[in-house]
Coordinates of N, CA, C and O in Angstrom, one line a residue:
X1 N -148.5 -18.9 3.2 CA -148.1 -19.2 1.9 C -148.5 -18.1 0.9 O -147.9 -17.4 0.1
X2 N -149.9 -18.0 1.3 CA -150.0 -16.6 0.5 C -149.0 -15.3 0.4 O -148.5 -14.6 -0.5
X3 N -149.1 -15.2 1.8 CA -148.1 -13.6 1.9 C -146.6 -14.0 1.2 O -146.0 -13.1 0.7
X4 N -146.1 -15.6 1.3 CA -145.0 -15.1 0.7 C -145.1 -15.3 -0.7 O -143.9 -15.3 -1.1
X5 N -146.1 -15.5 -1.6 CA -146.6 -15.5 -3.1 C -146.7 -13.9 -3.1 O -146.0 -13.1 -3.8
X6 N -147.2 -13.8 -2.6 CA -147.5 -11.9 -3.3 C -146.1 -11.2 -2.7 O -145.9 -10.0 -3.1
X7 N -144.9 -11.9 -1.5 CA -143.8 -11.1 -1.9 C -143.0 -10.9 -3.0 O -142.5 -9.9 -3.5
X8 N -143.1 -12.5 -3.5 CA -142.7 -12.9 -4.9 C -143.0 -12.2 -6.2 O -142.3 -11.8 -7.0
X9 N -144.5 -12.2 -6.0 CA -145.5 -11.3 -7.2 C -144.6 -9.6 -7.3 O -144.4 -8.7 -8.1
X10 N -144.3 -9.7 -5.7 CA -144.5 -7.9 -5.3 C -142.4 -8.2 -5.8 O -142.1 -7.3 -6.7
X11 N -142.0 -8.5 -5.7 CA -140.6 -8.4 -5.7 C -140.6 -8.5 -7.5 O -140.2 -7.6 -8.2
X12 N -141.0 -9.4 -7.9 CA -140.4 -9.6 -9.8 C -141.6 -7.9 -10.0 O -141.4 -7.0 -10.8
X13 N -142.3 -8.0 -9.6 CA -142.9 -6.2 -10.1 C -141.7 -5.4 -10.2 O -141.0 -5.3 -11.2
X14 N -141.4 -4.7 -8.6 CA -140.4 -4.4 -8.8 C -139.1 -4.4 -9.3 O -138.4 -3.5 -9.3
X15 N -139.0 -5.5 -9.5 CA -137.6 -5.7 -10.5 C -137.5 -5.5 -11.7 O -136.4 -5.3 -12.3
X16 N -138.9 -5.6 -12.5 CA -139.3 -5.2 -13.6 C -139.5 -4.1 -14.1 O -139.6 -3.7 -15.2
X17 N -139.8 -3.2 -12.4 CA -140.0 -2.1 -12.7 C -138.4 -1.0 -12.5 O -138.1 0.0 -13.1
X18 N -137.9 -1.5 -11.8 CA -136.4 -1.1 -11.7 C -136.0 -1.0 -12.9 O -136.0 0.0 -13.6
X19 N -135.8 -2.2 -13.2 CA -135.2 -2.6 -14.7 C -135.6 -1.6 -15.9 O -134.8 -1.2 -16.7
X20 N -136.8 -1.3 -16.0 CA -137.5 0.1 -16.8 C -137.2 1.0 -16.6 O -137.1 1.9 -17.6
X21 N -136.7 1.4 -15.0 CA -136.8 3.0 -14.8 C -135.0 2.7 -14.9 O -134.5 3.8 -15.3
X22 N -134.1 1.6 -14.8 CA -132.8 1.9 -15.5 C -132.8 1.7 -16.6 O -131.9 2.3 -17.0
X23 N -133.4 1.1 -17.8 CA -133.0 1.4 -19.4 C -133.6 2.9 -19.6 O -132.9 3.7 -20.2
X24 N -135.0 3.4 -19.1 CA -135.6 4.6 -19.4 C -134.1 5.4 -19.1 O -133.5 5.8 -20.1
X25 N -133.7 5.5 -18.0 CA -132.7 6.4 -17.3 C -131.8 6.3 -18.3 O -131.7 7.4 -18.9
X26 N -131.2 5.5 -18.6 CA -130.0 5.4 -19.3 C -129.6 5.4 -20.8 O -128.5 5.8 -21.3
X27 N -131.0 4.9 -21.3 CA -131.3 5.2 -22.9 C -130.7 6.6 -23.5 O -129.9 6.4 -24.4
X28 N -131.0 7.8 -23.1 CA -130.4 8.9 -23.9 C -129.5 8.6 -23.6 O -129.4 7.5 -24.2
X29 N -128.3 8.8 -22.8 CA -126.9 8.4 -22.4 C -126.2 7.5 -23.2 O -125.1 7.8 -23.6
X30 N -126.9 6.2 -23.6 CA -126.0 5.2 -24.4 C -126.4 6.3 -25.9 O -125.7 6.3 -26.9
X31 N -127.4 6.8 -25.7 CA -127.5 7.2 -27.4 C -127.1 8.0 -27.5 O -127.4 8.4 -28.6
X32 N -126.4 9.0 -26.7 CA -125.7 9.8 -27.1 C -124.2 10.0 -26.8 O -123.4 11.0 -26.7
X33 N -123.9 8.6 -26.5 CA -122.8 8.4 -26.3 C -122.1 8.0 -27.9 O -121.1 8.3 -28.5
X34 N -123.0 7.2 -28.2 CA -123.1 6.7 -29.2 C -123.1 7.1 -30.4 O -122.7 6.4 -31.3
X35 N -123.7 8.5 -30.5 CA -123.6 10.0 -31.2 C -122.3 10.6 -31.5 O -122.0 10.9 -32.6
X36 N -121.6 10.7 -30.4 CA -120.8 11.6 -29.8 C -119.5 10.2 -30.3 O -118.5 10.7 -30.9
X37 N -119.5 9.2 -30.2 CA -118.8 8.2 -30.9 C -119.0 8.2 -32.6 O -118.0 8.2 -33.4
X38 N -119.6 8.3 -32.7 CA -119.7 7.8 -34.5 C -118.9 9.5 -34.9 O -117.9 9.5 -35.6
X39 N -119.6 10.9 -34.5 CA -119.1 12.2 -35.1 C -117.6 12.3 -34.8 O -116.9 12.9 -35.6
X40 N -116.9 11.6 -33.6 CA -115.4 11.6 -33.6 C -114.7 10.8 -34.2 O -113.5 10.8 -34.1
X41 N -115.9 9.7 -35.2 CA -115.0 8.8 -35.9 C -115.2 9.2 -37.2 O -114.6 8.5 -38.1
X42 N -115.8 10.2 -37.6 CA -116.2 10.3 -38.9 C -116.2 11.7 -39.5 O -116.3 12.1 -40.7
X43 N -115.9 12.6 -38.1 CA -115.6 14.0 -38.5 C -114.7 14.2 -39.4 O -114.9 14.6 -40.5
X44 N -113.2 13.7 -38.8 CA -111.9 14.1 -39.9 C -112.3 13.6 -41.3 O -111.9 14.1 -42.3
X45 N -112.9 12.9 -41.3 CA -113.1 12.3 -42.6 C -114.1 13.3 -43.5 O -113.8 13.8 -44.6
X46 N -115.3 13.6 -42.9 CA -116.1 14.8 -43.5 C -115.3 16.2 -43.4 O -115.9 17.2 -43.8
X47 N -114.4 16.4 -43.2 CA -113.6 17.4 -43.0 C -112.9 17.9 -44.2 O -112.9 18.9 -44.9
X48 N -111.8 16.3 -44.3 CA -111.1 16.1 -45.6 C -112.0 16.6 -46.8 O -111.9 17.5 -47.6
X49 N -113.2 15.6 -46.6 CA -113.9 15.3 -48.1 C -114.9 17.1 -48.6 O -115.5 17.4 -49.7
X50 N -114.7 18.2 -47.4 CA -114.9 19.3 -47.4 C -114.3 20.3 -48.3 O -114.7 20.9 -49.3
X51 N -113.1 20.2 -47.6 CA -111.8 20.2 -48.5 C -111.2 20.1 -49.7 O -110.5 20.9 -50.4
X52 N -111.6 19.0 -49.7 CA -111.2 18.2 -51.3 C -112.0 19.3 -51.9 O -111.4 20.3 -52.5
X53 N -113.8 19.3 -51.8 CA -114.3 20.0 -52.4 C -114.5 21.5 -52.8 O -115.0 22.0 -53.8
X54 N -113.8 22.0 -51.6 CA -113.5 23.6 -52.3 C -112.6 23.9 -53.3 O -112.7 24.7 -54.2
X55 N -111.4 22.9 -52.9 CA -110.4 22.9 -53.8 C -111.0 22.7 -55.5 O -111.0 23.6 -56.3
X56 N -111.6 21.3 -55.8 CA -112.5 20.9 -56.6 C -113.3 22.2 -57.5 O -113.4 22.2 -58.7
X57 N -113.7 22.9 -56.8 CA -115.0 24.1 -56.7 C -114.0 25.2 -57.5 O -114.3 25.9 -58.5
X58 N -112.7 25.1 -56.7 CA -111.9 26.4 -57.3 C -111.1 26.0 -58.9 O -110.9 26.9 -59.8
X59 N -110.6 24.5 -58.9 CA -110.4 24.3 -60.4 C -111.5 24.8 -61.5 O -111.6 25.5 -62.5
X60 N -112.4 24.1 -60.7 CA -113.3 24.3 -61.6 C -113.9 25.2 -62.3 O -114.4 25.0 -63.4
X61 N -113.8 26.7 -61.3 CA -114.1 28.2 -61.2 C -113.1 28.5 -62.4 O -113.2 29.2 -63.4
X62 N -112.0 28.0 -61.9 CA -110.7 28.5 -63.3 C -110.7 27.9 -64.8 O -110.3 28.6 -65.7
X63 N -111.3 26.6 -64.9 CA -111.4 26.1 -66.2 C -112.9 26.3 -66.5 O -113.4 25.4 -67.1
X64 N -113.3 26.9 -66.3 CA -114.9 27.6 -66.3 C -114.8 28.8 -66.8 O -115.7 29.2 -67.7
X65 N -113.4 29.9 -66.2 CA -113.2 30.7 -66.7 C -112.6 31.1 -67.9 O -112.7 32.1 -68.5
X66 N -111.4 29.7 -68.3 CA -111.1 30.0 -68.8 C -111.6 29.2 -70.2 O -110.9 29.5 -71.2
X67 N -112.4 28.5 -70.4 CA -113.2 28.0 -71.3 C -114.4 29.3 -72.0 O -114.7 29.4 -73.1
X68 N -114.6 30.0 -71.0 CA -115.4 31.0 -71.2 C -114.9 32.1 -72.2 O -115.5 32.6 -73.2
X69 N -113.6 32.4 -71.6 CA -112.5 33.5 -72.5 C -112.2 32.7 -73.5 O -112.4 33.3 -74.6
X70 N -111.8 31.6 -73.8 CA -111.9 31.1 -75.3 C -112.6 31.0 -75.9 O -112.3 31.1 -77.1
X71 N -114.4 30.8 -75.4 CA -115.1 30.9 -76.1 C -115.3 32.5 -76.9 O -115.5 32.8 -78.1
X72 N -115.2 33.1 -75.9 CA -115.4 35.2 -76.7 C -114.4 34.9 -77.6 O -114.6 35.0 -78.8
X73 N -113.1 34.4 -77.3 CA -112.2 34.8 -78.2 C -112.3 34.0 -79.9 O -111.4 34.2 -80.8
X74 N -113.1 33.3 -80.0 CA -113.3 32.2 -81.0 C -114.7 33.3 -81.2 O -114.4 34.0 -82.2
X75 N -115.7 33.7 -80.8 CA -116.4 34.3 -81.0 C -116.2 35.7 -81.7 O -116.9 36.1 -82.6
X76 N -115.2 36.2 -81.2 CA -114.2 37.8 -81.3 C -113.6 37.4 -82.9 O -113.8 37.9 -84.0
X77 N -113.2 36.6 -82.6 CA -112.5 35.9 -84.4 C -113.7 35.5 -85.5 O -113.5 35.8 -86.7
X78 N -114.6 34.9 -85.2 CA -115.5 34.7 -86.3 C -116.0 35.8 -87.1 O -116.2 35.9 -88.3
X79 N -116.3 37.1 -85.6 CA -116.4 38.2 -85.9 C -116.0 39.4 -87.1 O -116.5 40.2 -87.9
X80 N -114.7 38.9 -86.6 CA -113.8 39.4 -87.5 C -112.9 39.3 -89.1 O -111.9 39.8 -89.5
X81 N -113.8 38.4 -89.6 CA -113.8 37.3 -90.9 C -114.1 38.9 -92.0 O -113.5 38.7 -93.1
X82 N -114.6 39.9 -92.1 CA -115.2 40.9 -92.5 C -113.6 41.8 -92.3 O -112.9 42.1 -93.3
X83 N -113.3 42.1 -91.1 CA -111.7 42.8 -91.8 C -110.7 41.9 -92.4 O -109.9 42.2 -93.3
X84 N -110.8 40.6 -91.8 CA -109.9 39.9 -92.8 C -109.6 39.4 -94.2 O -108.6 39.1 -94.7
X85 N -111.3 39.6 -94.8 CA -111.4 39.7 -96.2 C -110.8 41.4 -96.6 O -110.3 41.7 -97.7
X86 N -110.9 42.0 -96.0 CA -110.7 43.4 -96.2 C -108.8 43.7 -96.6 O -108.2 44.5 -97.4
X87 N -108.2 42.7 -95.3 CA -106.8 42.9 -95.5 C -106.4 42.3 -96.9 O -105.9 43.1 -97.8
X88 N -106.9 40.8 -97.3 CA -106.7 40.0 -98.2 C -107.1 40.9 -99.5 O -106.2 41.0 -100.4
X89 N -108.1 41.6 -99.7 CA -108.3 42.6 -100.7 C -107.1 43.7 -100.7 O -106.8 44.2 -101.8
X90 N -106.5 44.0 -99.8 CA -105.4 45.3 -99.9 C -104.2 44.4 -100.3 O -103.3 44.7 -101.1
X91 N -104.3 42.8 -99.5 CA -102.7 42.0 -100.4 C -102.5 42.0 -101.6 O -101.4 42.0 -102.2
X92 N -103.9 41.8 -102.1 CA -104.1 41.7 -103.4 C -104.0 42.7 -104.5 O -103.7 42.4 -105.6
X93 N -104.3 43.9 -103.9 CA -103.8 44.8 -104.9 C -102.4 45.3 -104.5 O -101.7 45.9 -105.3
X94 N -102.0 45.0 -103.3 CA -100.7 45.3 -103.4 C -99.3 44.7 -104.0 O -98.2 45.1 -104.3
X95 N -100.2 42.8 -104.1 CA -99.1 42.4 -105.1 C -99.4 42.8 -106.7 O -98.5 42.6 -107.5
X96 N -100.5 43.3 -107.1 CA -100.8 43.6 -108.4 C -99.9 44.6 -108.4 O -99.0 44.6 -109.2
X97 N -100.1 45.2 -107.8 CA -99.0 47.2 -107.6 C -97.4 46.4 -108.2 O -97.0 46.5 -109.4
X98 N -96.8 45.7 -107.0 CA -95.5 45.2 -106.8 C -95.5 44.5 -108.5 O -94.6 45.0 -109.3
X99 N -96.2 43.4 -109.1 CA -96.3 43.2 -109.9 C -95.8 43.8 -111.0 O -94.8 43.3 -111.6
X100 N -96.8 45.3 -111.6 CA -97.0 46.1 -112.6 C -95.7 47.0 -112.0 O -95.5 47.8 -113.0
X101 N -94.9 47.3 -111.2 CA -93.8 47.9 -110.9 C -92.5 47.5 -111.1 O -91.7 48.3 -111.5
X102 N -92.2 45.8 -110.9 CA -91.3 45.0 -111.3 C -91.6 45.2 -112.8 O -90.6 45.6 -113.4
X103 N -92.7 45.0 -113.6 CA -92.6 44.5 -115.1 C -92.4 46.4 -115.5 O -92.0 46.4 -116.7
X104 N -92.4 47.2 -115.2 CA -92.1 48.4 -115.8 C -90.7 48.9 -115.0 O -90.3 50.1 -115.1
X105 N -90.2 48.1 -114.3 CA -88.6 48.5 -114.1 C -87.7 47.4 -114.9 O -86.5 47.5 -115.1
X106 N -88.5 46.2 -115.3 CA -87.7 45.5 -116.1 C -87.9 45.8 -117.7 O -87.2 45.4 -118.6
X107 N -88.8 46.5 -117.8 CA -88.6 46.9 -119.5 C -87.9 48.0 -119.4 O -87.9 48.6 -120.5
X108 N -87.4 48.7 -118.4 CA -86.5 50.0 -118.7 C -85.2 49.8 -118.4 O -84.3 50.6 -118.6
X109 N -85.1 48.5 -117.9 CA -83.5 48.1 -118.0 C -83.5 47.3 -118.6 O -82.5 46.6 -118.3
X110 N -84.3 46.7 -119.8 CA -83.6 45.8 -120.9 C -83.2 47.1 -122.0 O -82.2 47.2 -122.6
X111 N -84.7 47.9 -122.2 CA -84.8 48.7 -123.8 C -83.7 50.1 -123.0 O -84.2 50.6 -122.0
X112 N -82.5 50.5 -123.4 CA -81.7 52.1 -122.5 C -82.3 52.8 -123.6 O -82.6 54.0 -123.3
X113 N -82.5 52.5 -125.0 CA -82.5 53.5 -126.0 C -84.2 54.4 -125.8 O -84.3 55.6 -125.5
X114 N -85.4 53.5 -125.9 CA -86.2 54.4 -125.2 C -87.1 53.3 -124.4 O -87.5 52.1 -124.4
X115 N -87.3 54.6 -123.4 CA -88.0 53.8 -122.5 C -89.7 53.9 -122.4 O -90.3 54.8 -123.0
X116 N -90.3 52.7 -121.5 CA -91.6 52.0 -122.0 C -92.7 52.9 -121.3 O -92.7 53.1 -120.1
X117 N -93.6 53.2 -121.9 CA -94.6 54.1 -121.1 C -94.6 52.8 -119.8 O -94.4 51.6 -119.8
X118 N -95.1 54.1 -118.6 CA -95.6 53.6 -117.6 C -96.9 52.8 -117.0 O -97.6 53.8 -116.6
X119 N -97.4 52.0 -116.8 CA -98.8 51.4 -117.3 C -99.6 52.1 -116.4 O -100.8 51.9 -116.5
X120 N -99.1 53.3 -115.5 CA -100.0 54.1 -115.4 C -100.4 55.2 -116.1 O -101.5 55.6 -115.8
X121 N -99.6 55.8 -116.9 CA -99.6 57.0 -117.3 C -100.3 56.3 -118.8 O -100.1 55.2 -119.3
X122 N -101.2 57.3 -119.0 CA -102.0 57.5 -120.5 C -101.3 56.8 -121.7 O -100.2 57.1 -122.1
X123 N -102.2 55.9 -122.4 CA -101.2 55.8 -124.1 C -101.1 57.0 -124.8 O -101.9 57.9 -124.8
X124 N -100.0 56.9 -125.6 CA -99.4 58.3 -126.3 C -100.8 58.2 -127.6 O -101.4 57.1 -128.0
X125 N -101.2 59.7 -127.9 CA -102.3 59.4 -129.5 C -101.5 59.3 -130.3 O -100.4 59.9 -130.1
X126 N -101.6 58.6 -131.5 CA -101.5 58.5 -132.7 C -102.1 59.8 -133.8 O -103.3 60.2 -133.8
X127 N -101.3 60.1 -134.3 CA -101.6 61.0 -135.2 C -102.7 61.1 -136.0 O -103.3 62.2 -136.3
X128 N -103.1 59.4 -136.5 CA -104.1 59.7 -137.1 C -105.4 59.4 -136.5 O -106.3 59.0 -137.1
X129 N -105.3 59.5 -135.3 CA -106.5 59.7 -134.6 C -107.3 60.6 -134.5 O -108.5 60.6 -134.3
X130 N -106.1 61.7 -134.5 CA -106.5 63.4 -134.4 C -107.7 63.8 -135.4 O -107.6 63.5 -136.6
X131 N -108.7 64.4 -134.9 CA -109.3 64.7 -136.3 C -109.6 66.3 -136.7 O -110.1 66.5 -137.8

């Protein structure tokens, strides 16, 4: 009775011990089966989403750049507030010119008998100014 107790004892050891040395055995195998499953189910998808992102990367590069050139150019313009009072000063005497040009071609075509000094040219003296 004894001997066949300690077959018993001696057989569930070994089966126990089987049983370890096949999960030990086989554990990397399922887990890298299992590896090698999830990256073929999930690559194309990290691929796309790769993708997406350069594209993303390169809008962005463009309205980056071109935010940047509007900014100089808004910058280049504020700049330039100093020639444009400058032009506004030459409009301005140029409509005074045009002005004083119309009003001394219309007093020489109303008066034919004589005509009106020019408002550039000197007032005539008066005689009795002479001294």
């Amino acid at each position: 009775m004894e001997d066949q107790e300690m077959q018993l004892k001696v057989k569930r050891v070994t089966d126990k011990f089987t049983e370890s040395m096949y999960v030990l055995a086989n554990e990397p195998s399922v887990a890298l089966y299992r590896l090698q499953e999830h990256v073929r189910r999930s690559l194309p998808e990290l691929v796309q989403h790769k993708t997406d992102m350069q594209s993303w990367e390169e809008q962005s590069q463009g309205a980056i750049y071109t935010v940047e050139y509007a900014c100089s150019a808004v910058k280049s313009m504020a700049n330039s507030s100093f020639y444009f009072k400058s032009i506004e000063g030459l409009l301005h005497q140029a409509i005074t010119l045009k002005d004083h040009i119309s009003t001394a071609q219309g007093r020489s075509c109303r008066s034919d008998v004589t005509p009106s000094p020019s408002p550039l040219a000197s007032p005539p003296k008066s005689p009795s100014s002479s001294s």
